[in-house]
XYZ file of C-alpha atoms in Angstrom:
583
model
C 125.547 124.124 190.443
C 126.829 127.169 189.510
C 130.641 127.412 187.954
C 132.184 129.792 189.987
C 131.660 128.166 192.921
C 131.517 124.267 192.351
C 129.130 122.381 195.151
C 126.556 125.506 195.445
C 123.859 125.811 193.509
C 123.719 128.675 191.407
C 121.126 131.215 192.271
C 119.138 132.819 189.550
C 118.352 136.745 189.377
C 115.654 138.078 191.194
C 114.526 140.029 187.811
C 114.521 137.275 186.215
C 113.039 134.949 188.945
C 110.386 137.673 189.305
C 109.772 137.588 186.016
C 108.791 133.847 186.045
C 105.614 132.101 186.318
C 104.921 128.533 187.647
C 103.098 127.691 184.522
C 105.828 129.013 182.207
C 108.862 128.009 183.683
C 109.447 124.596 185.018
C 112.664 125.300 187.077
C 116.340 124.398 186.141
C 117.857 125.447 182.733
C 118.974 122.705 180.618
C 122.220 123.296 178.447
C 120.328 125.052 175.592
C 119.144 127.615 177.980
C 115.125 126.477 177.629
C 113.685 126.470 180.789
C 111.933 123.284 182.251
C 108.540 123.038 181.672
C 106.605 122.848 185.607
C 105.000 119.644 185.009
C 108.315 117.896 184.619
C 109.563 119.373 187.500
C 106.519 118.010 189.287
C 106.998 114.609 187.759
C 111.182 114.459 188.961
C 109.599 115.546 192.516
C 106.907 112.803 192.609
C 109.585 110.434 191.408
C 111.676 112.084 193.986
C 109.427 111.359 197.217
C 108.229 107.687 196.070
C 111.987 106.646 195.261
C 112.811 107.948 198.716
C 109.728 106.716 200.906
C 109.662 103.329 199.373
C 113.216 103.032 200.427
C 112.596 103.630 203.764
C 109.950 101.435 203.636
C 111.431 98.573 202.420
C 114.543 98.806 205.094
C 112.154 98.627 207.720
C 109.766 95.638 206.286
C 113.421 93.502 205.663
C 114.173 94.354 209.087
C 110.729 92.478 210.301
C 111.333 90.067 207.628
C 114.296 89.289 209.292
C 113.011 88.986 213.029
C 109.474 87.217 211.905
C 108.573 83.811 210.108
C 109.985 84.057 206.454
C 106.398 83.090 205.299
C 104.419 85.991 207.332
C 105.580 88.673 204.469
C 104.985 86.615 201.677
C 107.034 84.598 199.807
C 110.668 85.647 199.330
C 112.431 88.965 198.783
C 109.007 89.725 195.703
C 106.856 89.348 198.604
C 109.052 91.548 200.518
C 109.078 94.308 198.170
C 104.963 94.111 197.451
C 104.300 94.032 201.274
C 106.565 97.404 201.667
C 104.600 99.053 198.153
C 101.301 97.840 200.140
C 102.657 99.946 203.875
C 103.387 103.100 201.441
C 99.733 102.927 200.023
C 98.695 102.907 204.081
C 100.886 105.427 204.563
C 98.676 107.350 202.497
C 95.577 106.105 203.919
C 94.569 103.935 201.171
C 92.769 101.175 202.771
C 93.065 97.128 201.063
C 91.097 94.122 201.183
C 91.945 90.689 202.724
C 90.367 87.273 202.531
C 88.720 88.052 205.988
C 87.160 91.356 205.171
C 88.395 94.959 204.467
C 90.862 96.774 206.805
C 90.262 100.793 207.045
C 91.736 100.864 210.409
C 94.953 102.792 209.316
C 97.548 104.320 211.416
C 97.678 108.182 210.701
C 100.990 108.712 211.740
C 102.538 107.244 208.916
C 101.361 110.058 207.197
C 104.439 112.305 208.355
C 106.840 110.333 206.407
C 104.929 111.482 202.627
C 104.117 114.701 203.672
C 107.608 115.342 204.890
C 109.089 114.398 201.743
C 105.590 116.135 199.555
C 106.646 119.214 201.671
C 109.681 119.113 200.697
C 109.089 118.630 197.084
C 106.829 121.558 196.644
C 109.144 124.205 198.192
C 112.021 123.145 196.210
C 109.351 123.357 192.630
C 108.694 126.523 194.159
C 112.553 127.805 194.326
C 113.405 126.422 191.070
C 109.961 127.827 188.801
C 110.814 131.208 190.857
C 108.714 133.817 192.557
C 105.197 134.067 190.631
C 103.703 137.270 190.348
C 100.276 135.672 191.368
C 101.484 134.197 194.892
C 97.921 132.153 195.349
C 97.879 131.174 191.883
C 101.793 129.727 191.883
C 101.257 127.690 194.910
C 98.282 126.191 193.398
C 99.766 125.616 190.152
C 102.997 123.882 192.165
C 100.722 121.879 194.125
C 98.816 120.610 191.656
C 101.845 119.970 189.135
C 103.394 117.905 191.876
C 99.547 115.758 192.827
C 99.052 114.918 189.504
C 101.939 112.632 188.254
C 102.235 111.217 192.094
C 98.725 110.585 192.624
C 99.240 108.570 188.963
C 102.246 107.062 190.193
C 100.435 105.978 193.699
C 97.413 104.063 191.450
C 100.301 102.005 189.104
C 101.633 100.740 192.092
C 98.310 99.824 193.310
C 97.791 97.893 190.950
C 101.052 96.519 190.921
C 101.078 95.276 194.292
C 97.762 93.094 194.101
C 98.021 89.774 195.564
C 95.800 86.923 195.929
C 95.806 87.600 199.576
C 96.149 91.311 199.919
C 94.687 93.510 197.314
C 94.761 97.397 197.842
C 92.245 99.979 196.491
C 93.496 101.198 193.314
C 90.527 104.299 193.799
C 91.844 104.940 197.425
C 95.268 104.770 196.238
C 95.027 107.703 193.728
C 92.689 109.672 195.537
C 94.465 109.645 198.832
C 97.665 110.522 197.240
C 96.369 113.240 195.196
C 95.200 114.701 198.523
C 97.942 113.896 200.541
C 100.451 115.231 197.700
C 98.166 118.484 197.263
C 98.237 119.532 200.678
C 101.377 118.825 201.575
C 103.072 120.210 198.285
C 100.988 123.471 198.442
C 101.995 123.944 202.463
C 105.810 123.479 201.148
C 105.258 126.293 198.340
C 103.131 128.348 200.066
C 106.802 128.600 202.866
C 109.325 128.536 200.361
C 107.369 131.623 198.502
C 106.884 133.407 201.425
C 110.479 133.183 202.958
C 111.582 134.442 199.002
C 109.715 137.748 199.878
C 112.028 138.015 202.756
C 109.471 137.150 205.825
C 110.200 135.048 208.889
C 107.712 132.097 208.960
C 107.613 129.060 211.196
C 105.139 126.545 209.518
C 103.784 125.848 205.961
C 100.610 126.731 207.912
C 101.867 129.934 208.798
C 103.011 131.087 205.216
C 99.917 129.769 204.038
C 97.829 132.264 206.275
C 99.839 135.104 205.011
C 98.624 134.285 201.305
C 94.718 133.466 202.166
C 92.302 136.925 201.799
C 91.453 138.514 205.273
C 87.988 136.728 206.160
C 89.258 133.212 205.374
C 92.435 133.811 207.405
C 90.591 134.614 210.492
C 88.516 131.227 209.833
C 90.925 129.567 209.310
C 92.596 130.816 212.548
C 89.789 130.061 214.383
C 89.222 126.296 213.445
C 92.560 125.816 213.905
C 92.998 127.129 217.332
C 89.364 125.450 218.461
C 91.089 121.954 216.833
C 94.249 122.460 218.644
C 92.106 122.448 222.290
C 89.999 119.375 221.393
C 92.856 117.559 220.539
C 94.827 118.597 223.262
C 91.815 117.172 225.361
C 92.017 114.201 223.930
C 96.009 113.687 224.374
C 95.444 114.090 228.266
C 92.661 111.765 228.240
C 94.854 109.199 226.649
C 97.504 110.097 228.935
C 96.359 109.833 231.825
C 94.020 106.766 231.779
C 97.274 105.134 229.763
C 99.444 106.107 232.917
C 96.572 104.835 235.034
C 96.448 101.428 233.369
C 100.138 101.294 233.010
C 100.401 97.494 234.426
C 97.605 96.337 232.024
C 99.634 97.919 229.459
C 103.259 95.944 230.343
C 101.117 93.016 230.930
C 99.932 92.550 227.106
C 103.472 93.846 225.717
C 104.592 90.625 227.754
C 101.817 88.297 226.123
C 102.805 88.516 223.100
C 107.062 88.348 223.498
C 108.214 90.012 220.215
C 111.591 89.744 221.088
C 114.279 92.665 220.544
C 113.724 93.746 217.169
C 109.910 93.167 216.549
C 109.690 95.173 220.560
C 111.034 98.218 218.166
C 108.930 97.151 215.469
C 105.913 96.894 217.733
C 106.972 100.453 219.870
C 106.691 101.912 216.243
C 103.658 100.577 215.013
C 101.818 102.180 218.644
C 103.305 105.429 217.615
C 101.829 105.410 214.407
C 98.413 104.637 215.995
C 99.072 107.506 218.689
C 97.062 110.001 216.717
C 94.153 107.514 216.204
C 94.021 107.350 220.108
C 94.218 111.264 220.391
C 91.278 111.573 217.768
C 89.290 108.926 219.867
C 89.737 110.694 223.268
C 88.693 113.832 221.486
C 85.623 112.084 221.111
C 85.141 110.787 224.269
C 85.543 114.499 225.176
C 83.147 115.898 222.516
C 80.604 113.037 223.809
C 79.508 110.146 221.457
C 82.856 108.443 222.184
C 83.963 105.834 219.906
C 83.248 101.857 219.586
C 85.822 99.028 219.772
C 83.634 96.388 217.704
C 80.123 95.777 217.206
C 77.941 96.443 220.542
C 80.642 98.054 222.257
C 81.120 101.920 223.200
C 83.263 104.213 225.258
C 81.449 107.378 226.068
C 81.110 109.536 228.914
C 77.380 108.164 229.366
C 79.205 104.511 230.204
C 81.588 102.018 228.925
C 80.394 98.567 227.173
C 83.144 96.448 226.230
C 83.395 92.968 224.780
C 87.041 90.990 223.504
C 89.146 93.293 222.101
C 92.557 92.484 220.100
C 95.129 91.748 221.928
C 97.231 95.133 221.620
C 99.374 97.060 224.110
C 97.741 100.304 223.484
C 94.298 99.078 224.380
C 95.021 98.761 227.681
C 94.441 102.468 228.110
C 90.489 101.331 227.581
C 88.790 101.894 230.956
C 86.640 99.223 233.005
C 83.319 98.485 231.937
C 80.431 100.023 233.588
C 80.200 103.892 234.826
C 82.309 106.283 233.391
C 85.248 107.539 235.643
C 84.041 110.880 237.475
C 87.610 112.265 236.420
C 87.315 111.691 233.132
C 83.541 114.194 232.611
C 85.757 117.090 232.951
C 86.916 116.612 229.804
C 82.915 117.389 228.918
C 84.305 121.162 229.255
C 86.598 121.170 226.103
C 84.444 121.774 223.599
C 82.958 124.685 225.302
C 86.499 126.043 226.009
C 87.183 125.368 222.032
C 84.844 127.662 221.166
C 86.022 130.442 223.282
C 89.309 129.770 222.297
C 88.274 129.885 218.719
C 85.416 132.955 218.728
C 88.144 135.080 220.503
C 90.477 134.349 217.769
C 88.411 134.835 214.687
C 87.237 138.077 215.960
C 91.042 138.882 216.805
C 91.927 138.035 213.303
C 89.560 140.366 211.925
C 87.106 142.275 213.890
C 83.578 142.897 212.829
C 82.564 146.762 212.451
C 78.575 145.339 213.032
C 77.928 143.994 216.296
C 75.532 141.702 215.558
C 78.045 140.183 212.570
C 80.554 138.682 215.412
C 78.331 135.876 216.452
C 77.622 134.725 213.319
C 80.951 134.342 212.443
C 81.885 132.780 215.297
C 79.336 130.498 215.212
C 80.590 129.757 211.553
C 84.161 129.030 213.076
C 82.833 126.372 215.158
C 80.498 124.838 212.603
C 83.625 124.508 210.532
C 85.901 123.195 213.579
C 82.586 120.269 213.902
C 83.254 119.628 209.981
C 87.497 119.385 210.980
C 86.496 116.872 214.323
C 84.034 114.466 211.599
C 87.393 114.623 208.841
C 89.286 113.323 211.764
C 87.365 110.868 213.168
C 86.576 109.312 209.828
C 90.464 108.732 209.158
C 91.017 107.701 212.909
C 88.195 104.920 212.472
C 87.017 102.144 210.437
C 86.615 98.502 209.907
C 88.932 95.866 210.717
C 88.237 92.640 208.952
C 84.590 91.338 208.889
C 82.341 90.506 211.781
C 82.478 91.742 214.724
C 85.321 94.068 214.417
C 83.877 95.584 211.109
C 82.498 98.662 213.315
C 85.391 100.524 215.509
C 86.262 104.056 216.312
C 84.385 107.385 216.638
C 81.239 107.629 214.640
C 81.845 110.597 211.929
C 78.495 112.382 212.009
C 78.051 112.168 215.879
C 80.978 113.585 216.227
C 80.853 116.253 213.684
C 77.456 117.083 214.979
C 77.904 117.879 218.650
C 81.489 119.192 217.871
C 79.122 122.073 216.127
C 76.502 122.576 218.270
C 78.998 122.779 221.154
C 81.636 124.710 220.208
C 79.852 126.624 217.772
C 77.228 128.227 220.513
C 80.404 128.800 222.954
C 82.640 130.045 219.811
C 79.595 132.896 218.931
C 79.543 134.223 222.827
C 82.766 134.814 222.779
C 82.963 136.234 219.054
C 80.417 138.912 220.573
C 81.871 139.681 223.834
C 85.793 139.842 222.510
C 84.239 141.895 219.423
C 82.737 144.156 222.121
C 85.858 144.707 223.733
C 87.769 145.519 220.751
C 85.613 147.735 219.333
C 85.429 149.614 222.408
C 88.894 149.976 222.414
C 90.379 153.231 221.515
C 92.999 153.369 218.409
C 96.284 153.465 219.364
C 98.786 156.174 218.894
C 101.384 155.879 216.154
C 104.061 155.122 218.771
C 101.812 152.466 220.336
C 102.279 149.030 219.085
C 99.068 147.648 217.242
C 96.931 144.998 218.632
C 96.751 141.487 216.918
C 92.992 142.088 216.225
C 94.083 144.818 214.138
C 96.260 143.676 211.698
C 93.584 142.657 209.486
C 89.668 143.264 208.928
C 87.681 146.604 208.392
C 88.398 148.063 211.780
C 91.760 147.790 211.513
C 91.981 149.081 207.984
C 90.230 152.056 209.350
C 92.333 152.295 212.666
C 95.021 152.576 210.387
C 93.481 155.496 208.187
C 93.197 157.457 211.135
C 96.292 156.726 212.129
C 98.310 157.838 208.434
C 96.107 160.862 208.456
C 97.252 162.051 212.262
C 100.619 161.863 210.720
C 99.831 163.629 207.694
C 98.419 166.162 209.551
C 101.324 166.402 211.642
C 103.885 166.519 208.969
C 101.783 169.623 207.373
C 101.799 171.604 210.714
C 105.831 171.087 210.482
C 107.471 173.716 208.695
C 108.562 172.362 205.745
C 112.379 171.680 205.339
C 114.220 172.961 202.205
C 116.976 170.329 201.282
C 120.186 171.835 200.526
C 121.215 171.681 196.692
C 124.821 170.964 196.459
C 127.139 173.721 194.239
C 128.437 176.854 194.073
C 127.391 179.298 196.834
C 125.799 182.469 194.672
C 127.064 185.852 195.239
C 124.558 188.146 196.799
C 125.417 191.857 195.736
C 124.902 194.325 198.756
C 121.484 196.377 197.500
C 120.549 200.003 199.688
C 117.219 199.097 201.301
C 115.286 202.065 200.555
C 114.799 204.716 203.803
C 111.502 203.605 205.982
C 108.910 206.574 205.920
C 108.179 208.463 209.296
C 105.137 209.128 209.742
C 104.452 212.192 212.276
C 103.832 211.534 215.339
C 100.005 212.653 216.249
C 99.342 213.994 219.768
C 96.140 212.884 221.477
C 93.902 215.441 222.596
C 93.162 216.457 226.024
C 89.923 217.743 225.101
C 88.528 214.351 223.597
C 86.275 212.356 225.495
C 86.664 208.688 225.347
C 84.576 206.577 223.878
C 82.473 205.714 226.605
C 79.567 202.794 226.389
C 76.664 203.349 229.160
C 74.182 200.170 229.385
C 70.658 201.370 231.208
C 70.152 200.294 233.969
C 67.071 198.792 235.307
C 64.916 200.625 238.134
C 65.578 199.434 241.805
C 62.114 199.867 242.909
C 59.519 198.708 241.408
C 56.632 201.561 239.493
C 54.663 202.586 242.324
C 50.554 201.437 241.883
C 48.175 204.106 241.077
C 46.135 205.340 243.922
C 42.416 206.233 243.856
C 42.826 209.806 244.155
C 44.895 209.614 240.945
C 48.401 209.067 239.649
C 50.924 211.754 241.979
C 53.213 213.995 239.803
C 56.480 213.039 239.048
C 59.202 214.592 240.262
C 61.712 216.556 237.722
C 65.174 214.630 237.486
C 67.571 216.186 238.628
C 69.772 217.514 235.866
C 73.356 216.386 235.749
C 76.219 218.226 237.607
C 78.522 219.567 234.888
C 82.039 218.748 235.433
C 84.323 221.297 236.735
C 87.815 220.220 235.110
C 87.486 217.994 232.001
C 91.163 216.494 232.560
C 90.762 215.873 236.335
C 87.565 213.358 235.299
C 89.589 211.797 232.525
C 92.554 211.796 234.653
C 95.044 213.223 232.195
C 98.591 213.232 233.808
C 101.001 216.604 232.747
C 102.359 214.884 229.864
C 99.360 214.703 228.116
C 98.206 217.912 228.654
C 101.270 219.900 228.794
C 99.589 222.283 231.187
C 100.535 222.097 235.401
C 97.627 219.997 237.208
C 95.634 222.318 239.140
C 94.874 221.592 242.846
C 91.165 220.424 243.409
C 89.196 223.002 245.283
C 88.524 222.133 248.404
C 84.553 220.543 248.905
C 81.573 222.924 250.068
C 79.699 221.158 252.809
C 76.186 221.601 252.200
C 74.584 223.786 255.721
C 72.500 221.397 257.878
C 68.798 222.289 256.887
C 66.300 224.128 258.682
C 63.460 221.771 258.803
C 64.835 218.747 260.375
C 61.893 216.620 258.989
C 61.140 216.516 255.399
C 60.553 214.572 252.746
C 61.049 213.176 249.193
C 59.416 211.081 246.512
C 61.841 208.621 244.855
C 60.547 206.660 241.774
C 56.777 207.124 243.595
C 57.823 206.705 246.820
C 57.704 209.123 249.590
C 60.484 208.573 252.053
C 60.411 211.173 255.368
C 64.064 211.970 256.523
C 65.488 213.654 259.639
C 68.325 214.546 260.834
C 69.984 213.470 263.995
C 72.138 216.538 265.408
C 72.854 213.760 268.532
C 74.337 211.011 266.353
C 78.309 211.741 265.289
């Protein structure tokens, strides 16, 4: 808190925040001035977000306590508390053993409550060690001083939790909190550092984009947009087979009667298990499907079924036998993944080489197969022993198909949005840029052209002089010096003009040379000379400064004797007459 203002906390300087390092300074200033080191700061967060979630834990687990047996949580308040440290550790997806086999089967969405608090912790690190000068660096130095003590912290309690009946996986424990903590903890930083710089962001998933190199962002884009439409596949399937089985459904919430507050406690349990169910219809959808015990399977090929547990959401299962013709459309998501996820990879960062498109494209959906196995190997595995040691979506299967399918679909359209961008022509600098072309080599070079077409257009500008402030100067009136006159020169009227003449080919062809011998040529006729040099030029008084004489009237040539005669032109003797009769 900061003493001027009491209740606030005090703000450092950007200079000095700037200045700062994750792995130099830890965060707040202690009373000697010395900064705190970051690994403490991680430890009071990881301190921080157990204190917190095993509180909320623990109200919840009294609460059932309260409305079950007294003996079904173990012994006491002691049993109490080491059943709610056991429901953190599945929270995090550590699995734990009991006298009848292993349980794996873990609801996922108990994950939201650590990561919400992880997130969190990291963007507050990230405020109090300041803005790093390495962005990608800082976060990961954040997240990882924030895992470290937590994932620690997760394995001690591990440990201390074991019971004759229930013993958790100390391994699982620290390595699903590690994970957990450094994903969640690096989203956190990765938002906190990017809203420092002054940028709007929406997600940690978001910020995080901004600080990933150009090629990675567009993968990452692109798996997570070809995720987003399997999973959305599989909500509808659950959905609407859910909403189809709905009396099924309030008949098994009856069977077993919780009462008022283990119904809540039961309504919240199914939620957490909601994305298990997504994961498995995005399965189904993909096409192995997913088992319910040992011989069992739901897939679009047919549905075998034997008992299953007695649990409200189950009812959503369909009948055994054929699968429902409704349900194969879902076949089509993984193909619409692709295209969802090749179109925005190449958008993200277009590919100047044509053939370069599909194979990143095809990369985006190999990695969006490598997501759907993650997924379906948290959504899945055994409960107990026996029969029940084998249920949910097989890992490989899925991860398998997932690539094949939307990896094929994902490198057509790669090529074919590519093509269309490419062909596009570069926008003006009015125009507002494309999303394709925010980042990649095309874009890069879009915007080259584009800075130089204003360079060039801020050269052909005349250049503005800015005004210096001060005195005006005196200008001193200065005789501009007499302009010389040059005398005037009089054309002559007795100059011909320069006059071009081209030569001109013959009209008639050379006549061919007889057998008698080649007939003289005629003489040309030589020119007529010109009787008044300015009446052919057409020289006007002014420029001759003489009066225009009249032109003398035309002689008329007599009409010839001989009315027939003739004449050779060019070696060809024409015979011409005169008509006295014709006017």
């Amino acid at each position: 808190m900061s003493e001027a203002s009491p209740g606030q906390r005090a703000r450092p300087e950007p200079r000095a925040a700037a200045a700062r390092t994750p792995g130099d300074d830890g965060g707040d200033q202690g009373g000697g001035g010395a900064p705190r080191p970051l690994y403490v700061t991680g430890l009071v967060g990881a301190l921080w977000c157990i204190g917190i979630g095993l509180a909320m834990l623990t109200t919840i687990t009294l609460l059932g306590w309260v409305a079950a047996p007294r003996t079904a949580l173990g012994p006491g308040l002691p049993g109490v508390f080491r059943t709610a440290v056991n429901l953190w550790l599945v929270s995090h997806h550590a699995g734990f053993s009991v006298p009848q086999g292993r349980v794996g089967l873990l609801p996922l969405g108990l994950l939201v409550l650590p990561g919400a608090l992880l997130y969190r912790s990291g963007a507050w690190m990230i405020r109090a060690a300041g803005v790093p000068d390495r962005p990608r660096i800082g976060v990961l130095h954040v997240a990882v001083a924030l895992a470290a003590p937590y994932a620690a912290l997760a394995g001690l309690l591990a440990l201390a939790a074991t019971s004759p009946t229930v013993r958790a996986s100390a391994w699982q424990a620290l390595v699903a909190a590690f994970v957990v903590a450094l994903v969640s903890g690096a989203l956190g930083a990765a938002r906190a550092l990017v809203a420092a710089r002054g940028r709007r962001v929406r997600s940690g998933l978001g910020a995080l984009l901004r600080l990933l190199p150009e090629r990675p962002r567009s993968l990452v884009i692109g798996v997570a947009g070809a995720t987003a439409v399997l999973l959305g596949a599989g909500a509808v399937l659950v959905g609407a087979s859910l909403a189809m089985h709905l009396p099924q459904f309030t008949e098994l919430y009856g069977a077993l009667a919780p009462g008022a507050v283990g119904g809540v406690l039961l309504l919240l349990l199914q939620l957490a298990f909601l994305p298990n169910a997504i994961i498995w219809g995005m399965a189904y959808a993909i096409g192995p499907g997913f088992s319910v015990g040992a011989g069992t399977g739901v897939s679009p090929s047919g549905v075998f079924l034997d008992v299953i547990p007695t649990f409200p959401a189950l009812a959503a299962l369909p009948e055994p036998g054929p699968a429902p013709l409704v349900s194969l459309i879902a076949l089509a998501a993984p193909f619409a993944a692709g295209a969802v996820g090749g179109v925005l990879t190449v958008r993200a960062m277009p590919s100047p080489v044509y053939e370069a498109a599909p194979l990143w494209g095809f990369m985006s959906g190999a990695l969006t197969g490598a997501a759907a196995a993650v997924l379906s190997a948290l959504a899945g595995g055994p409960l107990g022993g026996g029969r029940m040691a084998t249920v949910g979506p097989s890992p490989w299967q899925v991860g398998l198909l997932a690539a094949l399918e939307v990896g094929i679909s994902a490198a057509i359209a790669a090529w074919l949005a590519n093509w269309l961008t490419m062909r596009r022509p570069a926008s003006e600098p009015g125009e507002e840029e494309p999303f394709g072309r925010r980042a990649g080599e095309p874009g890069e070079r879009a915007a080259t052209r584009r800075e130089r077409r204003r360079e060039k257009k801020a050269a052909a500008l005349p250049a503005e002089v800015p005004e210096e402030e001060g005195p005006e100067p005196v200008l001193e009136p200065v005789a501009a010096p007499a302009p010389e006159r040059k005398p005037a020169r009089k054309p002559s009227p007795y100059t011909d003009d320069p006059l071009e003449f081209e030569e001109a080919e013959p009209v008639l062809a050379p006549r061919r040379p007889s057998r008698a011998g080649v007939l003289p040529a005629e003489p040309e006729p030589e020119p007529e000379p010109f009787d008044d040099l300015p009446e052919r030029r057409g020289a006007t008084e002014e420029e001759t400064g003489h009066d225009e004489p009249e032109p003398a009237p035309r002689r008329v040539p007599a009409p010839r004797e001989d009315v027939e005669r003739t004449e050779n032109r060019g070696g060809a003797i024409y015979f011409l007459r005169d008509d006295p009769d014709r006017d």
